[in-house]
XYZ file of C-alpha atoms in Angstrom:
425
model
C 99.947 85.634 90.830
C 102.359 82.778 91.451
C 105.306 82.677 89.458
C 106.728 79.551 88.299
C 110.238 78.819 86.777
C 110.126 77.050 83.840
C 113.009 74.756 85.344
C 113.734 73.091 88.320
C 115.469 70.264 90.860
C 115.426 68.892 93.715
C 118.441 70.149 95.842
C 118.404 68.641 98.672
C 116.519 66.168 101.175
C 116.815 66.231 104.948
C 115.229 63.466 107.587
C 115.012 64.772 110.824
C 113.297 62.636 114.083
C 110.994 64.203 116.707
C 113.426 63.773 120.344
C 110.026 63.024 123.363
C 106.826 62.189 122.272
C 103.377 63.148 121.297
C 104.629 65.062 118.536
C 104.578 64.260 114.857
C 103.663 61.119 112.675
C 103.856 58.163 114.923
C 100.421 58.435 116.895
C 101.986 56.063 119.125
C 104.911 57.756 120.185
C 102.568 58.768 122.726
C 102.880 58.977 127.775
C 102.401 56.437 128.736
C 98.694 55.691 130.028
C 97.255 57.655 126.865
C 94.951 55.756 125.906
C 95.752 54.834 122.807
C 98.348 52.734 124.345
C 97.346 52.092 128.071
C 93.570 50.677 127.302
C 92.422 47.193 126.580
C 92.921 46.784 122.799
C 92.206 43.318 121.095
C 96.047 43.048 118.797
C 97.572 40.739 117.331
C 99.373 39.849 120.009
C 96.622 40.068 122.849
C 96.890 36.397 122.537
C 100.227 35.970 124.795
C 98.537 37.731 127.910
C 102.177 39.274 129.247
C 100.947 41.092 126.442
C 97.551 42.943 126.998
C 98.022 45.365 129.436
C 100.200 48.355 127.144
C 100.593 47.737 123.696
C 103.990 49.146 123.946
C 105.411 46.007 126.047
C 104.768 44.682 122.515
C 106.158 48.250 120.487
C 104.338 49.719 119.149
C 105.308 53.041 119.280
C 109.511 51.724 119.051
C 110.284 53.626 115.517
C 108.816 57.002 116.240
C 107.839 60.142 114.015
C 110.562 61.243 111.187
C 110.282 63.737 109.554
C 111.390 64.704 105.458
C 112.196 68.356 104.405
C 112.283 68.761 100.156
C 114.249 72.014 99.243
C 113.472 72.398 95.542
C 115.855 74.814 93.127
C 114.239 78.700 93.699
C 115.247 77.781 97.473
C 111.080 76.818 98.179
C 110.373 73.935 101.128
C 108.556 71.088 101.193
C 107.891 69.889 104.833
C 105.850 65.999 106.199
C 106.028 64.064 108.747
C 104.930 60.302 109.429
C 106.810 56.836 111.598
C 110.018 55.514 110.794
C 112.414 57.063 112.914
C 115.728 56.309 112.490
C 116.360 53.497 110.322
C 113.777 55.422 108.129
C 115.692 58.313 107.853
C 118.624 55.587 106.238
C 116.218 54.288 103.637
C 115.725 58.015 102.379
C 119.288 58.952 103.213
C 121.135 55.394 101.469
C 118.425 54.208 98.803
C 115.755 56.746 98.195
C 117.704 60.450 98.079
C 119.003 59.091 94.789
C 116.094 59.334 93.261
C 115.263 62.387 94.425
C 118.140 64.468 93.972
C 118.314 66.964 90.818
C 114.882 65.169 89.861
C 111.730 67.794 88.551
C 109.995 68.015 92.619
C 106.613 68.160 90.360
C 106.993 64.059 88.415
C 105.506 62.976 91.236
C 104.174 59.846 89.518
C 107.583 59.351 87.946
C 109.207 59.350 91.544
C 106.914 57.477 93.478
C 107.470 54.889 90.715
C 111.716 54.883 90.781
C 110.832 54.855 94.944
C 109.042 51.823 95.017
C 110.672 49.933 91.702
C 113.469 49.849 93.437
C 112.144 48.896 96.771
C 110.588 45.916 95.876
C 113.325 43.581 95.824
C 112.735 44.110 100.945
C 109.586 45.642 100.129
C 106.306 46.552 98.616
C 104.524 47.300 101.821
C 104.482 48.510 105.423
C 107.954 50.299 106.440
C 109.563 50.832 103.256
C 106.158 52.201 101.628
C 105.948 54.310 104.315
C 108.877 55.999 104.059
C 108.051 56.933 100.309
C 104.635 58.091 101.603
C 106.117 60.456 103.793
C 108.388 60.834 101.114
C 105.327 62.101 98.541
C 103.355 63.887 100.455
C 106.200 66.248 101.075
C 106.638 66.792 97.596
C 102.912 67.323 97.099
C 103.964 69.572 100.163
C 105.976 71.225 97.929
C 103.748 71.262 95.003
C 101.187 72.894 96.436
C 103.735 76.110 97.507
C 105.224 75.897 93.972
C 101.361 77.048 92.661
C 100.468 78.757 95.123
C 97.201 76.114 95.854
C 95.930 73.867 98.497
C 96.632 70.177 97.511
C 93.416 69.784 98.199
C 92.867 72.283 94.460
C 96.326 70.680 92.913
C 94.039 66.654 93.119
C 90.182 68.345 91.837
C 89.755 70.392 93.503
C 86.612 70.113 96.784
C 83.021 68.664 96.429
C 81.496 69.923 99.876
C 81.842 72.714 101.658
C 82.448 70.674 104.749
C 84.561 68.044 105.991
C 82.646 65.633 107.911
C 84.200 63.110 110.710
C 83.213 60.998 113.911
C 85.625 60.142 116.570
C 88.463 57.302 117.040
C 88.104 56.820 120.482
C 87.903 55.208 124.450
C 84.093 56.828 125.489
C 81.634 57.319 122.770
C 79.311 59.980 124.537
C 82.369 62.069 124.880
C 82.552 61.192 121.316
C 78.011 62.859 120.513
C 78.550 65.060 122.870
C 81.552 66.823 121.465
C 79.239 67.337 117.965
C 80.833 64.417 115.973
C 79.028 61.976 113.143
C 79.846 58.934 114.499
C 82.448 57.127 117.397
C 84.733 53.528 117.182
C 86.328 51.796 120.360
C 88.452 49.249 119.803
C 87.066 46.054 120.802
C 89.154 45.139 124.565
C 89.241 41.642 123.892
C 90.870 39.138 121.626
C 89.990 35.443 120.215
C 93.187 33.907 123.751
C 90.076 34.519 125.918
C 87.422 32.801 124.864
C 84.643 32.292 125.892
C 84.681 34.464 128.649
C 86.081 36.796 126.810
C 83.851 36.889 124.110
C 81.187 37.299 127.036
C 83.316 40.522 127.902
C 83.292 42.066 124.007
C 79.069 41.888 123.781
C 78.592 43.149 127.699
C 82.103 46.663 126.874
C 79.515 47.289 123.235
C 76.433 46.787 125.024
C 76.794 49.569 127.215
C 78.496 52.273 124.420
C 75.077 51.474 123.234
C 73.452 52.452 125.825
C 75.022 55.753 126.111
C 74.945 57.327 122.778
C 71.645 55.772 121.994
C 69.657 54.044 119.151
C 71.031 55.725 115.728
C 74.218 57.395 117.236
C 76.647 55.331 114.495
C 79.282 52.792 116.965
C 81.514 51.243 114.856
C 84.384 48.508 116.629
C 88.444 48.544 115.887
C 89.266 45.125 116.276
C 93.205 45.593 114.598
C 94.126 42.177 113.777
C 93.147 40.696 116.006
C 90.112 38.453 115.498
C 89.760 34.945 112.331
C 87.150 34.615 111.114
C 84.871 32.282 113.130
C 85.596 34.419 116.360
C 84.159 37.683 114.367
C 81.315 35.470 113.010
C 80.657 34.381 115.918
C 80.675 38.563 117.747
C 79.070 40.419 115.368
C 76.093 37.133 115.226
C 75.900 38.326 119.002
C 76.268 41.663 118.755
C 73.611 42.196 115.571
C 70.806 43.232 118.588
C 73.507 46.001 119.122
C 73.196 48.099 115.860
C 76.822 47.999 115.282
C 77.932 50.264 112.261
C 80.303 48.903 111.182
C 83.245 45.704 111.662
C 87.104 47.294 111.093
C 89.526 45.500 109.954
C 89.248 42.410 111.893
C 91.407 40.182 109.970
C 94.619 40.020 110.000
C 95.611 41.568 106.445
C 97.541 38.285 105.048
C 93.744 37.398 104.790
C 91.523 38.991 102.615
C 89.374 35.689 101.264
C 88.452 35.698 104.588
C 85.839 38.770 104.349
C 84.669 36.953 102.006
C 83.802 33.885 104.199
C 82.926 37.336 106.149
C 80.574 38.986 103.997
C 78.952 35.675 102.832
C 77.949 34.652 107.154
C 76.941 38.617 107.686
C 76.381 40.033 103.593
C 74.132 42.660 106.396
C 76.667 43.331 107.898
C 79.444 46.170 106.859
C 83.196 45.387 107.352
C 86.286 47.754 106.452
C 89.930 47.314 106.445
C 92.577 48.683 104.860
C 94.640 50.380 107.856
C 97.697 48.685 107.073
C 97.813 47.111 103.605
C 100.186 48.784 101.321
C 100.149 50.079 97.559
C 97.747 49.299 94.695
C 98.455 46.166 93.973
C 97.054 45.005 97.912
C 94.181 46.882 97.570
C 93.002 45.401 94.143
C 92.862 42.545 95.360
C 90.810 43.930 98.360
C 88.274 45.682 95.518
C 87.607 42.396 93.242
C 87.200 40.599 96.096
C 83.759 42.682 96.684
C 83.591 41.839 99.924
C 84.565 45.142 101.890
C 82.377 48.137 101.785
C 84.668 50.627 102.876
C 88.402 50.874 102.437
C 90.651 52.755 105.031
C 94.176 53.683 103.385
C 95.933 55.789 105.893
C 97.929 58.025 103.029
C 101.291 58.482 105.349
C 101.842 54.485 105.072
C 99.968 53.785 101.965
C 102.329 55.138 99.597
C 101.641 58.978 99.807
C 98.685 61.174 97.420
C 100.236 59.707 94.631
C 98.982 56.620 95.101
C 96.748 57.039 97.373
C 94.408 58.582 94.185
C 95.212 55.337 92.758
C 93.562 53.293 94.901
C 90.468 55.727 94.980
C 89.924 55.763 91.699
C 89.730 51.984 92.280
C 87.835 52.446 94.243
C 85.253 54.308 92.593
C 84.516 51.949 89.630
C 83.295 49.157 91.840
C 81.263 52.472 94.129
C 83.137 51.148 97.721
C 83.838 54.482 99.751
C 86.769 55.225 100.860
C 87.252 56.757 104.494
C 91.606 57.036 105.082
C 92.866 56.701 108.293
C 93.780 59.270 110.494
C 96.734 61.846 109.317
C 95.277 64.445 110.110
C 95.038 67.333 107.229
C 96.567 65.176 104.737
C 93.471 62.983 104.672
C 91.869 66.486 104.764
C 92.833 67.165 101.628
C 92.231 64.560 99.785
C 88.916 63.708 101.134
C 86.874 67.436 100.509
C 88.432 66.566 96.449
C 87.464 62.901 96.713
C 83.932 62.426 95.366
C 83.368 58.682 96.409
C 85.358 59.714 100.437
C 82.179 60.982 102.399
C 84.035 62.083 105.783
C 87.107 61.275 107.614
C 88.070 59.663 110.584
C 89.690 61.606 113.912
C 92.071 59.754 116.267
C 91.515 61.477 119.732
C 94.710 62.297 120.715
C 93.854 63.747 124.175
C 95.060 60.902 126.547
C 91.818 60.451 127.598
C 90.173 60.777 124.399
C 87.868 63.085 125.709
C 88.711 66.458 123.504
C 89.197 67.242 120.671
C 93.459 68.233 119.857
C 96.191 68.696 117.256
C 96.888 64.895 115.215
C 100.218 65.730 114.703
C 101.307 66.906 118.584
C 102.713 70.464 118.909
C 105.059 69.128 115.787
C 102.625 72.248 113.503
C 101.362 75.951 115.348
C 98.827 76.323 113.014
C 97.109 72.126 112.800
C 93.471 72.727 111.694
C 91.493 70.099 114.005
C 87.952 69.379 113.538
C 84.992 71.737 115.257
C 82.107 69.917 116.566
C 82.407 67.611 114.247
C 83.062 68.997 111.178
C 86.015 71.204 109.510
C 84.746 73.956 107.078
C 86.641 73.753 103.435
C 87.384 76.873 103.733
C 90.374 76.239 106.616
C 92.642 73.587 104.728
C 93.090 77.281 102.067
C 96.809 77.623 103.150
C 99.269 76.750 100.141
C 100.684 73.004 100.279
C 98.654 71.517 103.408
C 99.366 74.798 104.525
C 101.048 73.566 107.906
C 103.493 76.135 109.143
C 106.664 73.724 111.381
C 106.607 75.106 114.970
C 109.937 76.810 115.659
C 110.367 75.508 118.467
C 109.379 71.902 117.219
C 112.525 68.971 118.241
C 114.543 68.407 115.029
C 117.027 66.123 115.295
C 118.365 66.124 112.108
C 119.397 62.336 110.283
C 122.395 63.478 109.800
C 123.587 62.923 113.227
C 121.811 59.223 113.113
C 124.118 58.636 110.348
C 127.900 58.089 111.929
C 129.708 57.112 111.166
C 128.239 56.132 107.963
C 126.550 52.735 106.666
C 129.420 51.021 104.170
C 128.612 50.828 100.687
C 129.127 48.547 98.291
C 132.088 46.404 98.945
C 134.953 47.821 96.386
C 135.874 45.064 93.491
C 138.187 42.570 94.383
C 142.451 44.278 92.899
C 143.336 42.020 89.874
C 144.949 38.866 89.756
C 145.969 36.618 86.479
C 145.573 37.516 83.069
C 143.792 40.256 83.545
C 147.018 42.399 86.875
C 149.600 41.346 83.347
C 146.930 43.009 80.649
C 146.203 45.987 83.705
C 150.297 46.425 84.340
C 150.259 45.915 87.451
C 153.005 42.866 86.981
């Protein structure tokens, strides 16, 4: 039985970046030739031909992975990874650490609010919330270790005995052969390639439909790259292919566009949320009822603390939540939620045809699906149950902060009457 101390404080907060590629929470920081970065994928940058061949050409991997370690006063440590690289380390050290040191690490709701509200003047979305997310995940890992329970039990316990997966990768036929319940492919061509590109998209998807048969769920990731008119035309052209869902067709800044898509194709399923942040960002998507499935990324959207709030709102509207990737962090969440039916596995092998750990070699025991599923008992370790690889190529964030950024300016020297009153004259 685990004895929990009545009084606990956060003693140390450490940050790290990871040397090299293929390790940690930045999915796209991989070697050249990997399908995730060097295969034809329509993106918001596809309007410029020179940025179409590789997603690294426009900087999708520019930040890289980073990690947070939080140590409590009794020596227990929580650890998590995400993306953000050196800028993330800077934000933790120069801003968010002040809310953590001396605080009780079990107070995850309060700590999230402090960090989120203190960064509203420059945050609310993007990197600041992603950094808060990783801090929050490290706190949940620490909390699970303090209680001697896996995180999913702290979230309410399991709602099933096994977790089913679909696979995102370049070869749906390979996903089907590996036992996954469905497959998702990235759309290769965007609106700026005109009707010729649209015909290529239809041909591409038809070939994949033929490769998996008529009933296997086939999904399409559009990665924020389409506009309303093009998406309506593409969905219509692909109607005979029985696409299971169309993901992230539009910019995250165009939530109203989903109403137009739904009016045009009421029977089609549209999903989004991978690049949305916080419960406030998801509220509009949920209340509009124009999205069939929400896909928050727990390493970006606000961590486990905020993901629970997003899921609770979605449940009130009977909208399923199927998180984007995030490996074991998402697994613990999904098995605890009645309205999270299954989980995405983002193929991490270079050709997308085998199952490898989502976080590369950062951990020695990351659970991965076998034949398309994972027994929940594999998650039965304190916290997230991940053991850091002793050979992990971690570089301390402190080394990246020298010389330290200048703090607030010193007050100006007293002048006039103030100086006389202070005795400096």
